[in-house]
Structures are given as structure tokens and as C-alpha cells.
Coordinates of C-alpha atoms in Angstrom, one line a residue:
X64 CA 0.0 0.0 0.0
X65 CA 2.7 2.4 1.1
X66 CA 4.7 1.4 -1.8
X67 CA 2.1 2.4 -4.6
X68 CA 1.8 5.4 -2.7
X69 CA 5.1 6.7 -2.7
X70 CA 5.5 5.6 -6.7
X71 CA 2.6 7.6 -7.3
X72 CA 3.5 10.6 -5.5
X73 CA 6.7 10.0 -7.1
X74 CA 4.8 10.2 -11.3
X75 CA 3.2 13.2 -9.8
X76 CA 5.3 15.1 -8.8
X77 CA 7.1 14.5 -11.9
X78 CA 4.3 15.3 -14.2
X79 CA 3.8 18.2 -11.7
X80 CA 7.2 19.7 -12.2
X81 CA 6.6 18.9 -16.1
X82 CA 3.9 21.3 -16.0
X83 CA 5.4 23.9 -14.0
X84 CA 8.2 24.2 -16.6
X85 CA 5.0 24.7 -19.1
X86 CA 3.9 27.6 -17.2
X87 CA 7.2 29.0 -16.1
X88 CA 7.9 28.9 -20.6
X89 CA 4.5 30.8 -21.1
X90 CA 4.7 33.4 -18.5
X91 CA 7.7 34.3 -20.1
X92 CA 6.8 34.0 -23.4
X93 CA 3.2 35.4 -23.3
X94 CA 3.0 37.9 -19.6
X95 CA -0.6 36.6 -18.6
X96 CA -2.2 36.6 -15.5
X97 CA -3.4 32.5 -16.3
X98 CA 0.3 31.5 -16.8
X99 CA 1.0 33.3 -13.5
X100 CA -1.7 31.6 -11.8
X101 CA -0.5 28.3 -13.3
X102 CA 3.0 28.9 -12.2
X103 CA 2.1 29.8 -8.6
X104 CA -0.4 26.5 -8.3
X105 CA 2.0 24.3 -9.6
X106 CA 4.8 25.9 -6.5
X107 CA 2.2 25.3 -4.3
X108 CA 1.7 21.4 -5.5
X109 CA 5.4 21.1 -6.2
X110 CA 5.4 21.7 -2.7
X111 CA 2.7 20.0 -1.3
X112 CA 4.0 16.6 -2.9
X113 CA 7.6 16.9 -1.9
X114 CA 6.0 16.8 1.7
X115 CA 3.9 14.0 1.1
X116 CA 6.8 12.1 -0.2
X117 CA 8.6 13.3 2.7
X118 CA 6.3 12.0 5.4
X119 CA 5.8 8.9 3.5
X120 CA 9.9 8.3 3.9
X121 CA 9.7 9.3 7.4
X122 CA 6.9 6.8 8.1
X123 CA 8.8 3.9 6.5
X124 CA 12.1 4.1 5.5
X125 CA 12.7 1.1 4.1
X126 CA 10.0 2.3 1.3
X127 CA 13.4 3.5 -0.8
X128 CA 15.1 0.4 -0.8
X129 CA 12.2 -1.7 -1.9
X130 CA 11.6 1.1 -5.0
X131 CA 13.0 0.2 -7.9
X132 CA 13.6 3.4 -10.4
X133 CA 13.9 0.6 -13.3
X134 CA 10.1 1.4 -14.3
X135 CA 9.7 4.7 -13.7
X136 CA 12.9 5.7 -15.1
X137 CA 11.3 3.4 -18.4
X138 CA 7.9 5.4 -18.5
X139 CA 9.3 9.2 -17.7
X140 CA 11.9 8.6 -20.9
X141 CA 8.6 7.1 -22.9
X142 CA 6.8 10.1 -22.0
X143 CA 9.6 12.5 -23.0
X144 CA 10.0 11.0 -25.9
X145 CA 6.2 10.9 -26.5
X146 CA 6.1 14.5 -25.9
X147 CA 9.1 15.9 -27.7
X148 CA 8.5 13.7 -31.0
X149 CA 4.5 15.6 -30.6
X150 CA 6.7 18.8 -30.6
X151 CA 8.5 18.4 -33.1
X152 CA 5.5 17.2 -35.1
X153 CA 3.7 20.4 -34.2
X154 CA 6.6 23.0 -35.2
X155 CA 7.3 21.2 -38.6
X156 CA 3.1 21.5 -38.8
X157 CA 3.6 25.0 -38.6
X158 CA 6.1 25.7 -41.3
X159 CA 4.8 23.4 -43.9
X160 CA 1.4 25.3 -43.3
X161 CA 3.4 28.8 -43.5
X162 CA 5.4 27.1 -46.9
X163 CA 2.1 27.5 -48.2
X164 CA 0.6 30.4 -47.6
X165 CA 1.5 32.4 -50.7
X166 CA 2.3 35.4 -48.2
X167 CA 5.2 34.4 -47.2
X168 CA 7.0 33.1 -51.0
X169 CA 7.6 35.1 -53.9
X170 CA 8.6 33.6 -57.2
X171 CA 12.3 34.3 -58.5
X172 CA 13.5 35.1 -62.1
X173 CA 13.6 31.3 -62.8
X174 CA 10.3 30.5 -61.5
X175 CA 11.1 29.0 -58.8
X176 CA 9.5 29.9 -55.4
X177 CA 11.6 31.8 -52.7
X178 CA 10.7 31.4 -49.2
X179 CA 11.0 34.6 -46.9
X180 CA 12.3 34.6 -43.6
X181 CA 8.9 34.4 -41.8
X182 CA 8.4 31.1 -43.0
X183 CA 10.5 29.4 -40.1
X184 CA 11.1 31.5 -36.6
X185 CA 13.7 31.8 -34.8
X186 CA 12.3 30.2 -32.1
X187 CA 10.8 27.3 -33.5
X188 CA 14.3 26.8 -35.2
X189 CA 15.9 26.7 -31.8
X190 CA 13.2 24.4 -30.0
X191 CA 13.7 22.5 -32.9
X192 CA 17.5 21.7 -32.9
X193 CA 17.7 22.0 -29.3
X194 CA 15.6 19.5 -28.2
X195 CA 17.0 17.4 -30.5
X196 CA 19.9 15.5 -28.3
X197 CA 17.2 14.9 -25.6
X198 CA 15.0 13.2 -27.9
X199 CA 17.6 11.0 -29.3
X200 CA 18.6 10.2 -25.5
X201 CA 15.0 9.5 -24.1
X202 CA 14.3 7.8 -27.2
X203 CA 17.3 5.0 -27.7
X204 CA 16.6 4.7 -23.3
X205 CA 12.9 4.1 -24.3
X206 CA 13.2 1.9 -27.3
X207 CA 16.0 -0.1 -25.7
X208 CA 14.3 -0.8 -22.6
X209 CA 10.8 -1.6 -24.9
X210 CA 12.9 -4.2 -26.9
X211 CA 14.7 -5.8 -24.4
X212 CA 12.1 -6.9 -22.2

């Protein structure tokens, strides 16, 4: 009983901290009052976990030694995986939607279409290629844990 507990306070408080990172991105990003909100609840249950895990330790200490991190370590990398393979999904989404909208090409003296600058931003260029090592690492973790079992 004490065991599933402290596995799923463990998931989330991960998840938790996951979306904390979401909001803490957005209020920067975007300045609203709802990604300040989100930021501030997410402390607060950041916080509020960590203390349940906490007493749960205290309670029985011997709750960390019969936790293996095998599985969870085998979901979170799923997960990220899952999560930055839908991001990069979205972002290429994007540009191949602003590739053609005829806004943002003209034609060149050959005929050939010349994409402005608008068409990919800097951002998304950067989310893009930096993200990229931690998928290939949560990925080949993932894939070679799915295969070997």
C-alpha cells in the first residue's frame, strides 16, 4: 500500500514539475495573468507533494530500498520522448502550413519559389535543434528498454 503510494507521488510530482516548466515557458513568453496563476499553483503542489513524499519516507524508510527506479525511469523517458516527437511534429506542422501560404514566397527570375524569412522562426528553429539530443537520448533509453524486455 505504502509502496504504490510513494510511486505515485513520485509520477506526480514528476508530471507536476513537467507542467510547472510549461507555465514558467509561457509566463515568459506570453505575460498573462493565467500562466501566472498556473505557475504559482504548480509551486504550491510542487510543494505539497515533496512533503507528502517526505512523510511517506519518514513513516517507513525502508520504502526507498524496496523502490525500484527501473520502471519509472522506463515510463518518464517514454513520455519525454512521447512528448518531444508531438513537438516536433507540431513546429514542422507549422512551417509546412506557413510554406504555403503564398504570403510568405515570392517567385524568383527562374520560376522557382523563394521562401522569406517568416516562414520558419527563430524560435521554433531553436526548439527544434535544441531539443533534438534529448530526444535522441529519451528515445534510444525508451526503445531499448521496450525491446529488451
Amino acid at each position: 500500500m505504502i509502496d504504490s503510494l510513494f510511486l505515485w507521488l513520485l509520477i506526480d510530482l514528476q508530471i507536476s514539475v513537467f507542467i510547472h516548466i510549461l507555465f514558467i515557458v509561457s509566463y515568459i513568453s506570453e505575460k498573462s495573468n493565467f500562466s501566472f496563476r498556473g505557475f504559482l499553483l504548480t509551486t504550491v503542489t510542487n510543494f505539497a507533494i515533496g512533503m507528502g513524499i517526505l512523510i511517506v519516507m519518514m513513516q517507513d524508510p525502508d520504502v526507498i530500498r524496496r523502490f525500484s527506479l527501473g520502471p519509472v525511469l522506463f515510463i518518464e523517458s517514454g513520455v519525454v520522448f512521447s512528448l518531444l516527437i508531438f513537438l516536433k511534429v507540431i513546429i514542422t506542422v507549422r512551417i509546412f502550413r506557413r510554406m504555403k501560404n503564398p504570403e510568405n514566397w515570392d517567385i524568383s527570375f527562374f520560376g522557382k519559389r523563394v521562401y522569406k524569412q517568416d516562414v520558419v522562426k527563430k524560435g521554433e528553429l531553436a526548439t527544434y535543434f535544441l531539443t533534438l539530443p534529448f530526444t535522441l537520448m529519451s528515445g534510444a533509453y525508451f526503445l531499448v528498454n521496450l525491446f529488451s524486455s
